[in-house]
Amino acid sequence: MTLILGIETSCDETAAAVVERGPDGALHLRANVIASQIEVHRQYGGVFPEVASRMHVEAIAPVVAEALSRAAVEPERLDAIAVTHGPGLAGSLLVGVNYAKGLCLSWDKPLVGVNHLEGHVYSLWLTEYAPRIRFPVLCLVTSGGHSELILMSDHGQYRLLGSTLDDAAGEAFDKVGRLLGLPYPGGPSIQRAAQDGDPARYPFTRAALGPEHPYDFSFSGLKTAVMRAVQPPVTGRRTRGDESMSPDQRRPDVNIADVAAGFQSAAVDMLVDTTARAAADHNVTAVLLAGGVSANALLRETMRSRLALPVYYPPLALCTDNAAMIAAAGCFLFARGVRHGLALDVRPMYPLASAGDEDTAFHPSRDL
Ligand code: KG4
Ligand code: ZN
């Protein structure tokens, strides 16, 4: 049996979890603690990096202590500590990495650095689908910072097939949420607003990127189309890049629910079309959805109804950032002998690479 403590502080959640790997290789989640900063960042309409790192400093010790206590695990029994070291906000990552290093030093435990995207992928190994996963699989990781289509041919073996050319999928939800005057984060707010809306009232165009970008995404055109639909015709000067509007800056006839439904339906179609094409071209056995946007009910349903393959996704609590997924990935890395010394550094830009090929698997221009 292996016991791993996972720590995650790459963005605005301070999280710690304990995962056990049994002799049969199955993972068991013993504790999963998250201190969310969402309420604080809501007033800024997005994550405020300096505030995030300061809040991580305050939360990290009690969150780790709570995870160990809920798991009823004494530190001596841990086999290793796994921590997210990128990609993410530098100041936030530093808090988790340095805290993990301190624990490793004082408890004399090995340190395992985990790529945040690899963590999202491994959230699936904490679900009932785990025993059914057969490689190769296609992973769609969509969150506030990522929209990656990854071909996974084995544990630790990844090939990036495509990513976004502009906004990440979750970022598009967040920006459109702001345009519609909905609370941050936009994803859940748009899903809620769209429930009462008619997606056909605003048939936004789905971006077609052409043969050079068979598996890439682009959401900025859709975001602009939503902006055009809700803003009154331009009469004077408008500040570029300012996506937040007060209600009196919106067209009076705009129906927020219909726009939310139209946007959600277009964004989901774009994600599903590209994923379906990549799955067919690469002969995969299943599609795994991970990351915050995989919490979206329409994405889950549409993916399942349009693909002939099994589509697996994590429970809601494991879609958005958490440390359970970091501990899960840490279990597999630890089993493969991965150990990072105390020289482990944060990597705010950190492409997901295949094991043993950390710096060369992807072209730097596709860095996250
Ligand atoms: O994985 P995550 O917690 O953090 C990052 O690594 O970025 O993902 C957060 C993102 C946010 O952009 C949020 O709007 C989006 O996931 N999200 C959703 C939903 N729930 C969260 N997007 C669409 N529909 C949802 N239900
Ligand atoms: Zn994430």
Coordinates of C-alpha atoms and ligand atoms in Angstrom, one line a residue:
M1 CA 0.0 0.0 0.0
T2 CA 1.2 3.5 -0.8
L3 CA 0.0 6.7 0.9
I4 CA 0.6 10.0 -0.8
L5 CA -0.2 13.5 0.4
G6 CA -1.1 15.8 -2.5
I7 CA -0.8 19.6 -2.4
E8 CA -2.3 22.0 -4.9
T9 CA -1.9 25.8 -5.0
S10 CA -1.5 26.7 -8.7
C11 CA -4.4 29.2 -8.9
D12 CA -7.1 30.2 -6.4
E13 CA -7.8 27.0 -4.4
T14 CA -5.6 25.9 -1.5
A15 CA -6.0 22.2 -1.5
A16 CA -4.6 19.1 0.2
A17 CA -5.6 15.4 -0.1
V18 CA -4.5 12.0 0.9
V19 CA -4.7 9.1 -1.7
E20 CA -4.0 5.5 -1.0
R21 CA -2.9 3.1 -3.7
G22 CA -3.8 -0.5 -2.9
P23 CA -1.7 -3.6 -3.8
D24 CA -4.0 -4.1 -6.9
G25 CA -3.1 -0.6 -8.1
A26 CA -6.6 0.9 -7.4
L27 CA -6.7 4.4 -5.9
H28 CA -8.7 5.3 -2.8
L29 CA -9.4 8.9 -1.8
R30 CA -8.9 9.1 2.0
A31 CA -9.4 12.9 2.4
N32 CA -9.9 15.9 0.1
V33 CA -9.8 19.4 1.6
I34 CA -10.2 22.6 -0.4
A35 CA -10.1 26.2 0.8
S36 CA -11.6 28.2 -2.0
Q37 CA -10.9 31.9 -2.6
I38 CA -13.7 32.3 -5.1
E39 CA -15.7 34.7 -2.9
V40 CA -12.7 37.0 -2.5
H41 CA -11.8 37.1 -6.2
R42 CA -15.5 37.6 -7.2
Q43 CA -15.2 41.3 -6.4
Y44 CA -12.4 41.6 -8.9
G45 CA -14.3 39.6 -11.6
G46 CA -11.3 37.2 -11.8
V47 CA -8.3 35.9 -10.0
F48 CA -6.1 38.6 -8.4
P49 CA -2.6 36.9 -8.3
E50 CA -1.1 38.8 -5.3
V51 CA -4.2 38.2 -3.2
A52 CA -4.2 34.6 -4.2
S53 CA -0.7 33.9 -3.0
R54 CA -1.2 35.7 0.2
M55 CA -4.3 33.7 0.9
H56 CA -2.5 30.5 0.1
V57 CA 0.1 31.4 2.8
E58 CA -2.6 31.7 5.3
A59 CA -4.5 28.6 4.4
I60 CA -1.9 26.0 3.5
A61 CA -0.9 24.8 7.0
P62 CA -4.5 24.3 8.3
V63 CA -5.6 22.7 5.0
V64 CA -2.8 20.1 5.1
A65 CA -3.4 19.4 8.8
E66 CA -7.1 18.9 8.1
A67 CA -6.4 16.5 5.2
L68 CA -4.1 14.3 7.4
S69 CA -6.6 14.4 10.2
R70 CA -9.6 13.5 8.1
A71 CA -7.6 10.7 6.5
A72 CA -6.5 9.6 10.0
V73 CA -2.9 9.3 8.7
E74 CA 0.2 10.2 10.8
P75 CA 2.9 11.9 8.8
E76 CA 5.3 9.0 9.4
R77 CA 3.0 6.7 7.4
L78 CA 3.2 8.8 4.2
D79 CA 5.3 7.4 1.4
A80 CA 5.7 10.8 -0.4
I81 CA 4.4 14.3 -0.9
A82 CA 3.2 15.3 -4.3
V83 CA 2.9 18.9 -5.2
T84 CA 1.8 20.9 -8.3
H85 CA 4.8 22.8 -9.6
G86 CA 3.3 24.2 -12.8
P87 CA 1.7 25.4 -14.9
G88 CA 0.0 28.2 -12.9
L89 CA 0.5 31.5 -11.2
A90 CA 4.2 31.8 -10.0
G91 CA 3.4 33.3 -6.6
S92 CA 0.7 30.8 -5.9
L93 CA 2.8 27.8 -7.0
L94 CA 5.7 28.9 -4.8
V95 CA 3.6 28.7 -1.7
G96 CA 2.6 25.0 -2.3
V97 CA 6.1 23.9 -3.5
N98 CA 7.9 25.6 -0.6
Y99 CA 5.5 24.2 1.9
A100 CA 5.8 20.7 0.5
K101 CA 9.6 21.0 0.5
G102 CA 9.5 22.0 4.2
L103 CA 7.3 19.0 5.1
C104 CA 9.6 16.7 3.1
L105 CA 12.6 18.0 4.9
S106 CA 11.1 17.8 8.4
W107 CA 9.4 14.4 7.9
D108 CA 12.1 13.0 5.7
K109 CA 9.9 12.1 2.8
P110 CA 10.5 12.1 -0.9
L111 CA 9.1 15.0 -3.0
V112 CA 7.2 14.4 -6.3
G113 CA 6.5 17.4 -8.5
V114 CA 3.3 17.1 -10.6
N115 CA 2.2 18.9 -13.7
H116 CA -1.2 20.4 -13.0
L117 CA -2.6 19.1 -16.4
E118 CA -1.4 15.6 -15.6
G119 CA -3.2 16.0 -12.3
H120 CA -6.5 16.8 -14.1
V121 CA -6.1 13.7 -16.3
Y122 CA -5.5 11.5 -13.3
S123 CA -8.7 12.7 -11.6
L124 CA -10.3 9.9 -13.7
W125 CA -8.3 7.3 -11.9
L126 CA -10.2 8.3 -8.7
T127 CA -13.5 7.3 -10.4
E128 CA -15.4 4.1 -10.9
Y129 CA -14.3 4.2 -14.5
A130 CA -10.6 3.6 -13.6
P131 CA -10.6 -0.2 -14.1
R132 CA -12.2 0.2 -17.6
I133 CA -9.6 2.7 -19.0
R134 CA -7.6 1.0 -21.8
F135 CA -4.9 3.0 -23.7
P136 CA -4.8 4.8 -26.0
V137 CA -7.3 7.3 -24.7
L138 CA -8.0 10.9 -25.8
C139 CA -8.1 13.5 -23.0
L140 CA -9.9 16.8 -23.3
V141 CA -8.6 19.1 -20.5
T142 CA -10.6 22.3 -20.4
S143 CA -10.4 24.8 -17.6
G144 CA -9.8 28.5 -16.9
G145 CA -6.3 28.2 -18.3
H146 CA -6.3 25.3 -20.6
S147 CA -8.1 23.7 -23.6
E148 CA -5.8 20.8 -24.5
L149 CA -6.5 17.7 -26.6
I150 CA -4.0 15.1 -25.4
L151 CA -3.5 11.6 -26.8
M152 CA -2.4 9.4 -23.9
S153 CA -0.9 6.1 -25.1
D154 CA 0.2 4.8 -21.6
H155 CA 0.7 6.1 -18.1
G156 CA 3.0 9.2 -18.4
Q157 CA 3.0 9.0 -22.3
Y158 CA 1.3 12.1 -23.8
R159 CA 1.1 13.7 -27.2
L160 CA -0.5 17.2 -27.5
L161 CA -2.8 17.0 -30.5
G162 CA -4.3 20.5 -30.1
S163 CA -4.9 23.5 -27.9
T164 CA -6.5 26.9 -28.1
L165 CA -5.2 29.5 -30.4
D166 CA -6.5 32.3 -28.1
D167 CA -8.8 32.0 -25.1
A168 CA -9.0 28.9 -23.0
A169 CA -12.6 27.4 -22.9
G170 CA -13.1 28.3 -19.3
E171 CA -11.7 31.8 -19.9
A172 CA -14.3 32.3 -22.7
F173 CA -17.1 31.2 -20.2
D174 CA -15.7 33.6 -17.6
K175 CA -15.4 36.6 -20.1
V176 CA -18.9 36.0 -21.5
G177 CA -20.2 35.7 -18.0
R178 CA -18.7 39.2 -17.2
L179 CA -20.3 40.6 -20.5
L180 CA -23.7 39.3 -19.4
G181 CA -23.3 40.7 -15.9
L182 CA -23.2 37.2 -14.3
P183 CA -21.2 36.4 -11.2
Y184 CA -17.6 35.0 -11.5
P185 CA -16.8 32.3 -12.3
G186 CA -18.8 32.5 -15.6
G187 CA -19.0 28.7 -16.3
P188 CA -21.5 27.7 -13.6
S189 CA -23.3 31.1 -13.9
I190 CA -23.8 30.7 -17.7
Q191 CA -24.9 27.1 -17.3
R192 CA -27.5 28.2 -14.7
A193 CA -28.7 31.2 -16.9
A194 CA -28.9 29.0 -20.0
Q195 CA -31.4 26.7 -18.4
D196 CA -34.2 29.1 -19.1
G197 CA -32.8 30.2 -22.5
D198 CA -33.4 29.3 -26.1
P199 CA -30.1 28.5 -27.8
A200 CA -31.7 29.0 -31.3
R201 CA -32.4 32.7 -30.6
Y202 CA -28.7 33.5 -31.0
P203 CA -27.2 31.0 -33.5
F204 CA -23.5 32.0 -33.0
T205 CA -21.1 30.8 -35.7
R206 CA -18.9 27.9 -34.7
A207 CA -15.3 28.7 -35.6
A208 CA -13.8 26.5 -38.4
L209 CA -10.0 26.6 -38.3
G210 CA -9.1 24.8 -41.5
P211 CA -6.8 21.9 -42.2
E212 CA -3.6 23.4 -40.6
H213 CA -5.4 23.3 -37.2
P214 CA -7.3 20.1 -37.2
Y215 CA -7.4 19.7 -33.4
D216 CA -7.1 23.3 -32.2
F217 CA -9.7 25.5 -30.7
S218 CA -10.5 29.2 -31.0
F219 CA -13.0 31.0 -28.8
S220 CA -12.2 34.7 -29.3
G221 CA -14.5 35.1 -32.4
L222 CA -17.4 33.6 -30.4
K223 CA -16.7 36.0 -27.5
T224 CA -16.7 38.9 -29.9
A225 CA -20.0 37.7 -31.5
V226 CA -21.5 37.7 -28.0
M227 CA -20.2 41.2 -27.4
R228 CA -21.8 42.4 -30.6
A229 CA -25.1 40.8 -29.7
V230 CA -25.3 42.4 -26.3
Q231 CA -23.8 45.8 -26.9
P232 CA -25.7 48.7 -28.4
P233 CA -24.4 49.8 -31.9
V234 CA -21.2 51.8 -31.6
T235 CA -21.8 55.6 -31.6
G236 CA -18.8 56.9 -29.8
R237 CA -15.4 55.6 -28.7
R238 CA -15.3 52.4 -26.9
T239 CA -12.3 51.2 -24.7
R240 CA -10.8 48.1 -26.2
G241 CA -10.5 45.1 -24.0
D242 CA -13.1 46.2 -21.5
E243 CA -15.5 43.3 -21.4
S244 CA -17.5 44.3 -18.4
M245 CA -20.6 46.4 -19.0
S246 CA -23.1 47.8 -16.7
P247 CA -26.7 46.8 -17.5
D248 CA -27.5 50.2 -19.0
Q249 CA -24.6 49.6 -21.6
R250 CA -26.4 46.5 -22.9
R251 CA -29.1 46.5 -25.6
P252 CA -32.4 46.8 -23.8
D253 CA -33.9 43.9 -25.8
V254 CA -31.1 41.5 -24.8
N255 CA -32.4 38.3 -23.2
I256 CA -29.5 37.1 -21.0
A257 CA -30.8 33.5 -20.8
D258 CA -31.0 33.2 -24.6
V259 CA -27.5 34.7 -25.1
A260 CA -26.1 32.4 -22.4
A261 CA -27.8 29.4 -24.0
G262 CA -26.6 30.4 -27.5
F263 CA -23.0 30.8 -26.3
Q264 CA -22.9 27.6 -24.3
S265 CA -24.3 25.6 -27.2
A266 CA -21.7 27.1 -29.7
A267 CA -18.8 26.6 -27.3
V268 CA -19.9 23.0 -26.5
D269 CA -20.3 22.2 -30.2
M270 CA -16.8 23.4 -31.0
L271 CA -15.3 21.3 -28.2
V272 CA -17.3 18.2 -29.2
D273 CA -16.7 18.5 -33.0
T274 CA -12.9 18.7 -32.6
T275 CA -12.8 16.0 -29.9
A276 CA -14.9 13.7 -32.1
R277 CA -12.6 14.2 -35.1
A278 CA -9.4 13.6 -33.0
A279 CA -11.0 10.5 -31.5
A280 CA -11.9 9.0 -34.9
D281 CA -8.4 9.8 -36.4
H282 CA -6.5 8.2 -33.5
N283 CA -8.5 5.1 -32.9
V284 CA -8.8 5.6 -29.2
T285 CA -10.8 3.4 -26.9
A286 CA -12.4 6.2 -24.8
V287 CA -12.5 9.9 -24.3
L288 CA -11.7 11.4 -20.8
L289 CA -13.0 14.8 -19.9
A290 CA -11.2 16.7 -17.2
G291 CA -10.8 20.2 -15.8
G292 CA -13.3 22.8 -14.6
V293 CA -15.3 23.0 -17.9
S294 CA -15.9 19.3 -17.8
A295 CA -18.4 20.1 -15.0
N296 CA -20.6 21.5 -17.7
A297 CA -23.8 19.4 -18.1
L298 CA -24.4 20.2 -21.8
L299 CA -20.7 19.3 -22.6
R300 CA -21.1 16.0 -20.8
E301 CA -24.4 15.1 -22.5
T302 CA -23.4 16.3 -26.0
M303 CA -20.1 14.4 -25.8
R304 CA -21.9 11.2 -24.8
S305 CA -24.6 11.5 -27.4
R306 CA -22.4 12.4 -30.3
L307 CA -19.5 10.0 -29.7
A308 CA -19.9 6.3 -30.3
L309 CA -17.1 5.7 -27.7
P310 CA -17.3 5.6 -23.9
V311 CA -16.9 9.2 -22.5
Y312 CA -15.7 9.3 -18.9
Y313 CA -15.7 12.4 -16.7
P314 CA -15.0 13.0 -13.0
P315 CA -17.6 13.9 -10.3
L316 CA -18.1 17.7 -10.0
A317 CA -15.8 18.0 -7.0
L318 CA -12.9 16.6 -9.0
C319 CA -13.5 18.7 -12.2
T320 CA -12.3 22.0 -10.7
D321 CA -8.9 22.3 -9.0
N322 CA -8.3 20.0 -6.1
A323 CA -5.3 18.1 -4.6
A324 CA -6.9 14.6 -4.9
M325 CA -5.9 14.6 -8.6
I326 CA -2.4 15.7 -7.7
A327 CA -2.0 12.9 -5.2
A328 CA -3.5 10.5 -7.7
A329 CA -1.0 11.5 -10.4
G330 CA 1.7 11.5 -7.7
C331 CA 0.9 7.8 -6.9
F332 CA 1.6 6.8 -10.5
L333 CA 4.8 8.9 -10.7
F334 CA 6.0 7.6 -7.4
A335 CA 5.4 4.0 -8.5
R336 CA 7.5 4.7 -11.6
G337 CA 10.4 5.9 -9.4
V338 CA 9.9 9.6 -10.0
R339 CA 11.6 11.6 -7.1
H340 CA 12.3 15.3 -7.2
G341 CA 15.0 16.8 -4.9
L342 CA 14.6 19.9 -2.9
A343 CA 15.8 21.8 -5.9
L344 CA 12.4 21.4 -7.5
D345 CA 11.3 24.7 -8.9
V346 CA 8.0 26.2 -10.0
R347 CA 7.3 26.2 -13.7
P348 CA 4.5 28.8 -14.5
M349 CA 4.7 27.7 -18.2
Y350 CA 4.9 24.0 -18.1
P351 CA 3.8 22.0 -21.1
L352 CA 2.6 18.4 -20.4
A353 CA 5.4 16.2 -21.7
S354 CA 5.9 12.5 -21.8
A355 CA 7.8 10.9 -18.9
G356 CA 11.5 11.1 -19.5
D357 CA 11.1 13.7 -22.2
E358 CA 10.2 16.7 -20.1
D359 CA 11.5 19.5 -22.2
T360 CA 11.2 18.3 -25.7
A361 CA 7.9 16.6 -26.1
F362 CA 6.1 19.7 -27.4
H363 CA 7.2 22.7 -29.4
P364 CA 7.8 25.7 -27.1
S365 CA 5.4 27.8 -29.1
R366 CA 2.6 25.5 -27.9
D367 CA 3.7 26.1 -24.3
L368 CA 0.7 26.8 -22.0
Ligands
KG4_1 O1 -9.9 23.5 -13.3 P1 -10.3 24.8 -12.8 O2 -10.9 24.9 -11.4 O3 -9.1 25.9 -12.8 C1 -8.2 26.0 -13.7 O4 -7.2 25.2 -13.8 O5 -8.3 27.0 -14.5 O6 -11.4 25.5 -13.8 C2 -12.1 26.7 -13.6 C3 -12.8 27.0 -14.9 C4 -13.4 28.4 -14.8 O7 -13.1 29.1 -16.0 C5 -14.9 28.1 -14.7 O8 -15.7 29.1 -15.4 C6 -15.0 26.8 -15.5 O9 -13.9 26.1 -15.1 N1 -16.2 26.1 -15.1 C7 -17.2 25.8 -16.0 C8 -18.2 25.1 -15.2 N2 -17.8 25.0 -13.9 C9 -16.5 25.6 -13.9 N3 -17.4 26.1 -17.3 C10 -18.5 25.7 -17.9 N4 -19.6 25.1 -17.2 C11 -19.5 24.8 -15.9 N5 -20.5 24.2 -15.2
ZN2 ZN -7.0 23.3 -13.2

